[in-house]
Amino acid sequence: MLWLAQGQIGHGALTVPQLVSFLLYAQVMARPMAGLADVYGRTQHARGALNRLATALAEEPEPSWHAGKRMGKINGNIEFRGVTFAYPGREPALKCLDLSIAAGETIAIIGPNGAGKSTVAHLLMRLHEPSRGSIFIDGVDIATVSLRSLRSQIGVVPQHVLLFNASVRDNIAYGRPEPT
């Protein structure tokens, strides 16, 4: 910039006081302009947070914790009858799933990522509701049962487990401190 100004001064198109004034104005304006860039960055960050918040607020509210009948002690017979489920805006993760698991039976649900393995567990706990079909435990449609009585009897070990820097007992007791 000074090299260009030197040529302008040499041709008489610019005076030294004008150059000094320009440089001082440029320095005075540099800080607010940098501040505008920072404000823009923060605005974009806030916009992303707002989009995530809007997504969370648009979620369907979970049914009342206590609504529905109380489920007795579960023996463990599980049946999926014609269950179809799709996450919003995606292809169905499950299509017309028919599955019967007898109490005490050991099974493995295997498949590639996105095949619906976790979805089966989520539907069983009513974290999501099927778009079609029904799920029964011991012959009882779980859609008619209170979430509290259902979830208090189901345990899930996720694929990626979060452990705290504490004893095994403390980690197990974190979700339910009273011994059972």
PDB file of C-alpha atoms in Angstrom:
ATOM      1  CA  MET A   1       0.000   0.000   0.000  1.00  0.00           C
ATOM      2  CA  LEU A   2       2.849   2.380   0.837  1.00  0.00           C
ATOM      3  CA  TRP A   3       4.528   1.506  -2.473  1.00  0.00           C
ATOM      4  CA  LEU A   4       1.344   2.470  -4.338  1.00  0.00           C
ATOM      5  CA  ALA A   5       1.013   5.682  -2.273  1.00  0.00           C
ATOM      6  CA  GLN A   6       4.642   6.604  -3.060  1.00  0.00           C
ATOM      7  CA  GLY A   7       3.838   6.564  -6.772  1.00  0.00           C
ATOM      8  CA  GLN A   8       0.712   8.703  -6.195  1.00  0.00           C
ATOM      9  CA  ILE A   9       2.725  11.230  -4.153  1.00  0.00           C
ATOM     10  CA  GLY A  10       5.373  11.327  -6.909  1.00  0.00           C
ATOM     11  CA  HIS A  11       2.721  12.241  -9.489  1.00  0.00           C
ATOM     12  CA  GLY A  12       1.132  14.846  -7.219  1.00  0.00           C
ATOM     13  CA  ALA A  13      -2.161  12.928  -6.955  1.00  0.00           C
ATOM     14  CA  LEU A  14      -1.697  12.425  -3.200  1.00  0.00           C
ATOM     15  CA  THR A  15      -0.017  14.547  -0.515  1.00  0.00           C
ATOM     16  CA  VAL A  16       1.878  13.226   2.513  1.00  0.00           C
ATOM     17  CA  PRO A  17      -0.719  14.653   4.976  1.00  0.00           C
ATOM     18  CA  GLN A  18      -3.478  12.902   2.993  1.00  0.00           C
ATOM     19  CA  LEU A  19      -1.550   9.610   3.178  1.00  0.00           C
ATOM     20  CA  VAL A  20      -1.036   9.983   6.942  1.00  0.00           C
ATOM     21  CA  SER A  21      -4.741  10.785   7.396  1.00  0.00           C
ATOM     22  CA  PHE A  22      -5.721   7.748   5.325  1.00  0.00           C
ATOM     23  CA  LEU A  23      -3.441   5.435   7.336  1.00  0.00           C
ATOM     24  CA  LEU A  24      -4.804   6.788  10.640  1.00  0.00           C
ATOM     25  CA  TYR A  25      -8.416   6.310   9.478  1.00  0.00           C
ATOM     26  CA  ALA A  26      -7.585   2.802   8.292  1.00  0.00           C
ATOM     27  CA  GLN A  27      -6.094   1.983  11.698  1.00  0.00           C
ATOM     28  CA  VAL A  28      -9.119   3.445  13.499  1.00  0.00           C
ATOM     29  CA  MET A  29     -11.479   1.374  11.308  1.00  0.00           C
ATOM     30  CA  ALA A  30      -9.506  -1.889  11.588  1.00  0.00           C
ATOM     31  CA  ARG A  31     -10.616  -2.700  15.139  1.00  0.00           C
ATOM     32  CA  PRO A  32     -14.377  -2.247  14.533  1.00  0.00           C
ATOM     33  CA  MET A  33     -14.131  -4.247  11.303  1.00  0.00           C
ATOM     34  CA  ALA A  34     -12.408  -7.093  13.165  1.00  0.00           C
ATOM     35  CA  GLY A  35     -15.187  -6.846  15.760  1.00  0.00           C
ATOM     36  CA  LEU A  36     -17.792  -7.244  13.015  1.00  0.00           C
ATOM     37  CA  ALA A  37     -16.099 -10.443  11.874  1.00  0.00           C
ATOM     38  CA  ASP A  38     -16.229 -11.732  15.463  1.00  0.00           C
ATOM     39  CA  VAL A  39     -19.915 -10.803  15.748  1.00  0.00           C
ATOM     40  CA  TYR A  40     -20.613 -12.635  12.484  1.00  0.00           C
ATOM     41  CA  GLY A  41     -18.873 -15.774  13.799  1.00  0.00           C
ATOM     42  CA  ARG A  42     -20.811 -15.647  17.051  1.00  0.00           C
ATOM     43  CA  THR A  43     -24.066 -15.105  15.181  1.00  0.00           C
ATOM     44  CA  GLN A  44     -23.435 -18.191  13.045  1.00  0.00           C
ATOM     45  CA  HIS A  45     -22.634 -20.216  16.183  1.00  0.00           C
ATOM     46  CA  ALA A  46     -25.859 -19.000  17.833  1.00  0.00           C
ATOM     47  CA  ARG A  47     -27.802 -19.798  14.665  1.00  0.00           C
ATOM     48  CA  GLY A  48     -26.622 -23.417  14.823  1.00  0.00           C
ATOM     49  CA  ALA A  49     -27.621 -23.627  18.490  1.00  0.00           C
ATOM     50  CA  LEU A  50     -31.022 -22.129  17.649  1.00  0.00           C
ATOM     51  CA  ASN A  51     -31.573 -24.742  14.918  1.00  0.00           C
ATOM     52  CA  ARG A  52     -30.737 -27.551  17.371  1.00  0.00           C
ATOM     53  CA  LEU A  53     -33.081 -26.015  19.950  1.00  0.00           C
ATOM     54  CA  ALA A  54     -35.879 -25.713  17.384  1.00  0.00           C
ATOM     55  CA  THR A  55     -35.403 -29.387  16.485  1.00  0.00           C
ATOM     56  CA  ALA A  56     -35.613 -30.378  20.151  1.00  0.00           C
ATOM     57  CA  LEU A  57     -38.719 -28.244  20.723  1.00  0.00           C
ATOM     58  CA  ALA A  58     -40.406 -29.765  17.663  1.00  0.00           C
ATOM     59  CA  GLU A  59     -40.092 -33.271  19.145  1.00  0.00           C
ATOM     60  CA  GLU A  60     -43.338 -34.970  20.014  1.00  0.00           C
ATOM     61  CA  PRO A  61     -43.761 -34.880  23.787  1.00  0.00           C
ATOM     62  CA  GLU A  62     -43.387 -38.212  25.509  1.00  0.00           C
ATOM     63  CA  PRO A  63     -46.633 -39.665  26.819  1.00  0.00           C
ATOM     64  CA  SER A  64     -47.298 -38.999  30.470  1.00  0.00           C
ATOM     65  CA  TRP A  65     -45.043 -41.062  32.717  1.00  0.00           C
ATOM     66  CA  HIS A  66     -48.018 -42.391  34.683  1.00  0.00           C
ATOM     67  CA  ALA A  67     -50.690 -42.601  31.937  1.00  0.00           C
ATOM     68  CA  GLY A  68     -51.844 -46.121  31.176  1.00  0.00           C
ATOM     69  CA  LYS A  69     -52.306 -49.233  33.214  1.00  0.00           C
ATOM     70  CA  ARG A  70     -49.695 -50.674  35.508  1.00  0.00           C
ATOM     71  CA  MET A  71     -47.818 -53.628  34.096  1.00  0.00           C
ATOM     72  CA  GLY A  72     -47.346 -56.547  36.428  1.00  0.00           C
ATOM     73  CA  LYS A  73     -44.027 -58.293  36.869  1.00  0.00           C
ATOM     74  CA  ILE A  74     -42.721 -59.154  33.424  1.00  0.00           C
ATOM     75  CA  ASN A  75     -42.069 -62.822  32.642  1.00  0.00           C
ATOM     76  CA  GLY A  76     -40.367 -61.924  29.375  1.00  0.00           C
ATOM     77  CA  ASN A  77     -42.441 -63.115  26.403  1.00  0.00           C
ATOM     78  CA  ILE A  78     -41.944 -60.428  23.739  1.00  0.00           C
ATOM     79  CA  GLU A  79     -43.811 -60.194  20.455  1.00  0.00           C
ATOM     80  CA  PHE A  80     -43.582 -57.663  17.623  1.00  0.00           C
ATOM     81  CA  ARG A  81     -46.589 -57.943  15.280  1.00  0.00           C
ATOM     82  CA  GLY A  82     -46.295 -56.185  11.917  1.00  0.00           C
ATOM     83  CA  VAL A  83     -44.171 -53.375  13.384  1.00  0.00           C
ATOM     84  CA  THR A  84     -43.070 -50.630  11.003  1.00  0.00           C
ATOM     85  CA  PHE A  85     -41.041 -47.630  12.112  1.00  0.00           C
ATOM     86  CA  ALA A  86     -39.242 -44.783  10.310  1.00  0.00           C
ATOM     87  CA  TYR A  87     -37.254 -41.921  11.786  1.00  0.00           C
ATOM     88  CA  PRO A  88     -38.499 -38.531  10.503  1.00  0.00           C
ATOM     89  CA  GLY A  89     -37.433 -37.869   6.921  1.00  0.00           C
ATOM     90  CA  ARG A  90     -35.813 -41.291   6.476  1.00  0.00           C
ATOM     91  CA  GLU A  91     -36.651 -44.663   4.997  1.00  0.00           C
ATOM     92  CA  PRO A  92     -38.264 -47.142   7.418  1.00  0.00           C
ATOM     93  CA  ALA A  93     -35.761 -48.726   9.796  1.00  0.00           C
ATOM     94  CA  LEU A  94     -38.218 -51.599  10.298  1.00  0.00           C
ATOM     95  CA  LYS A  95     -40.893 -52.834   7.874  1.00  0.00           C
ATOM     96  CA  CYS A  96     -43.622 -55.218   9.030  1.00  0.00           C
ATOM     97  CA  LEU A  97     -41.396 -56.834  11.664  1.00  0.00           C
ATOM     98  CA  ASP A  98     -42.845 -60.017  13.140  1.00  0.00           C
ATOM     99  CA  LEU A  99     -40.717 -61.328  15.994  1.00  0.00           C
ATOM    100  CA  SER A 100     -41.471 -63.619  18.926  1.00  0.00           C
ATOM    101  CA  ILE A 101     -39.043 -64.114  21.801  1.00  0.00           C
ATOM    102  CA  ALA A 102     -39.992 -66.578  24.513  1.00  0.00           C
ATOM    103  CA  ALA A 103     -39.200 -65.833  28.154  1.00  0.00           C
ATOM    104  CA  GLY A 104     -35.678 -67.014  28.956  1.00  0.00           C
ATOM    105  CA  GLU A 105     -34.749 -67.386  25.291  1.00  0.00           C
ATOM    106  CA  THR A 106     -31.378 -65.953  24.261  1.00  0.00           C
ATOM    107  CA  ILE A 107     -31.267 -64.304  20.853  1.00  0.00           C
ATOM    108  CA  ALA A 108     -28.860 -62.111  18.908  1.00  0.00           C
ATOM    109  CA  ILE A 109     -30.045 -59.272  16.720  1.00  0.00           C
ATOM    110  CA  ILE A 110     -27.302 -58.677  14.176  1.00  0.00           C
ATOM    111  CA  GLY A 111     -26.915 -56.576  11.071  1.00  0.00           C
ATOM    112  CA  PRO A 112     -25.052 -53.646   9.553  1.00  0.00           C
ATOM    113  CA  ASN A 113     -25.277 -50.079  10.834  1.00  0.00           C
ATOM    114  CA  GLY A 114     -28.742 -48.668  10.255  1.00  0.00           C
ATOM    115  CA  ALA A 115     -30.426 -52.078  10.035  1.00  0.00           C
ATOM    116  CA  GLY A 116     -32.724 -51.308  12.997  1.00  0.00           C
ATOM    117  CA  LYS A 117     -31.065 -53.213  15.852  1.00  0.00           C
ATOM    118  CA  SER A 118     -31.145 -50.293  18.301  1.00  0.00           C
ATOM    119  CA  THR A 119     -34.576 -49.297  17.023  1.00  0.00           C
ATOM    120  CA  VAL A 120     -35.981 -52.626  18.254  1.00  0.00           C
ATOM    121  CA  ALA A 121     -34.741 -51.834  21.785  1.00  0.00           C
ATOM    122  CA  HIS A 122     -36.007 -48.233  21.583  1.00  0.00           C
ATOM    123  CA  LEU A 123     -39.464 -49.403  20.513  1.00  0.00           C
ATOM    124  CA  LEU A 124     -39.551 -52.015  23.270  1.00  0.00           C
ATOM    125  CA  MET A 125     -38.899 -49.260  25.855  1.00  0.00           C
ATOM    126  CA  ARG A 126     -41.355 -46.918  24.090  1.00  0.00           C
ATOM    127  CA  LEU A 127     -38.703 -44.304  23.415  1.00  0.00           C
ATOM    128  CA  HIS A 128     -40.412 -44.257  20.009  1.00  0.00           C
ATOM    129  CA  GLU A 129     -43.842 -45.456  18.946  1.00  0.00           C
ATOM    130  CA  PRO A 130     -44.250 -47.702  15.885  1.00  0.00           C
ATOM    131  CA  SER A 131     -46.017 -46.123  12.915  1.00  0.00           C
ATOM    132  CA  ARG A 132     -47.794 -49.466  12.341  1.00  0.00           C
ATOM    133  CA  GLY A 133     -48.153 -52.687  14.261  1.00  0.00           C
ATOM    134  CA  SER A 134     -48.052 -53.532  17.960  1.00  0.00           C
ATOM    135  CA  ILE A 135     -45.580 -54.754  20.550  1.00  0.00           C
ATOM    136  CA  PHE A 136     -46.647 -57.135  23.293  1.00  0.00           C
ATOM    137  CA  ILE A 137     -44.933 -58.236  26.484  1.00  0.00           C
ATOM    138  CA  ASP A 138     -46.539 -61.247  28.126  1.00  0.00           C
ATOM    139  CA  GLY A 139     -49.583 -60.708  25.894  1.00  0.00           C
ATOM    140  CA  VAL A 140     -50.065 -57.067  26.971  1.00  0.00           C
ATOM    141  CA  ASP A 141     -49.897 -54.324  24.321  1.00  0.00           C
ATOM    142  CA  ILE A 142     -47.196 -52.000  25.685  1.00  0.00           C
ATOM    143  CA  ALA A 143     -48.971 -48.973  24.146  1.00  0.00           C
ATOM    144  CA  THR A 144     -51.588 -49.365  26.911  1.00  0.00           C
ATOM    145  CA  VAL A 145     -49.064 -49.521  29.768  1.00  0.00           C
ATOM    146  CA  SER A 146     -47.618 -46.620  31.776  1.00  0.00           C
ATOM    147  CA  LEU A 147     -44.041 -45.750  30.882  1.00  0.00           C
ATOM    148  CA  ARG A 148     -43.044 -45.946  34.529  1.00  0.00           C
ATOM    149  CA  SER A 149     -44.226 -49.521  35.030  1.00  0.00           C
ATOM    150  CA  LEU A 150     -42.731 -50.632  31.695  1.00  0.00           C
ATOM    151  CA  ARG A 151     -39.312 -48.978  31.910  1.00  0.00           C
ATOM    152  CA  SER A 152     -38.779 -49.841  35.560  1.00  0.00           C
ATOM    153  CA  GLN A 153     -38.572 -53.511  34.500  1.00  0.00           C
ATOM    154  CA  ILE A 154     -36.345 -53.193  31.428  1.00  0.00           C
ATOM    155  CA  GLY A 155     -32.564 -52.933  31.478  1.00  0.00           C
ATOM    156  CA  VAL A 156     -30.454 -52.061  28.448  1.00  0.00           C
ATOM    157  CA  VAL A 157     -26.698 -52.280  27.990  1.00  0.00           C
ATOM    158  CA  PRO A 158     -25.833 -49.836  25.198  1.00  0.00           C
ATOM    159  CA  GLN A 159     -23.112 -50.446  22.649  1.00  0.00           C
ATOM    160  CA  HIS A 160     -21.088 -47.445  23.854  1.00  0.00           C
ATOM    161  CA  VAL A 161     -21.153 -47.282  27.634  1.00  0.00           C
ATOM    162  CA  LEU A 162     -20.404 -44.100  29.575  1.00  0.00           C
ATOM    163  CA  LEU A 163     -18.520 -44.885  32.779  1.00  0.00           C
ATOM    164  CA  PHE A 164     -17.675 -42.433  35.517  1.00  0.00           C
ATOM    165  CA  ASN A 165     -14.353 -42.393  37.337  1.00  0.00           C
ATOM    166  CA  ALA A 166     -15.809 -44.340  40.261  1.00  0.00           C
ATOM    167  CA  SER A 167     -16.257 -47.888  41.490  1.00  0.00           C
ATOM    168  CA  VAL A 168     -18.290 -50.455  39.549  1.00  0.00           C
ATOM    169  CA  ARG A 169     -20.944 -50.269  42.279  1.00  0.00           C
ATOM    170  CA  ASP A 170     -21.160 -46.467  42.005  1.00  0.00           C
ATOM    171  CA  ASN A 171     -21.458 -46.665  38.201  1.00  0.00           C
ATOM    172  CA  ILE A 172     -24.244 -49.248  38.455  1.00  0.00           C
ATOM    173  CA  ALA A 173     -26.013 -47.326  41.233  1.00  0.00           C
ATOM    174  CA  TYR A 174     -25.874 -44.048  39.318  1.00  0.00           C
ATOM    175  CA  GLY A 175     -29.157 -44.715  37.472  1.00  0.00           C
ATOM    176  CA  ARG A 176     -30.905 -46.351  40.409  1.00  0.00           C
ATOM    177  CA  PRO A 177     -29.241 -45.749  43.791  1.00  0.00           C
ATOM    178  CA  GLU A 178     -31.525 -47.963  45.923  1.00  0.00           C
ATOM    179  CA  PRO A 179     -30.279 -51.572  46.005  1.00  0.00           C
ATOM    180  CA  THR A 180     -32.424 -54.263  44.405  1.00  0.00           C
TER     181      THR A 180
END
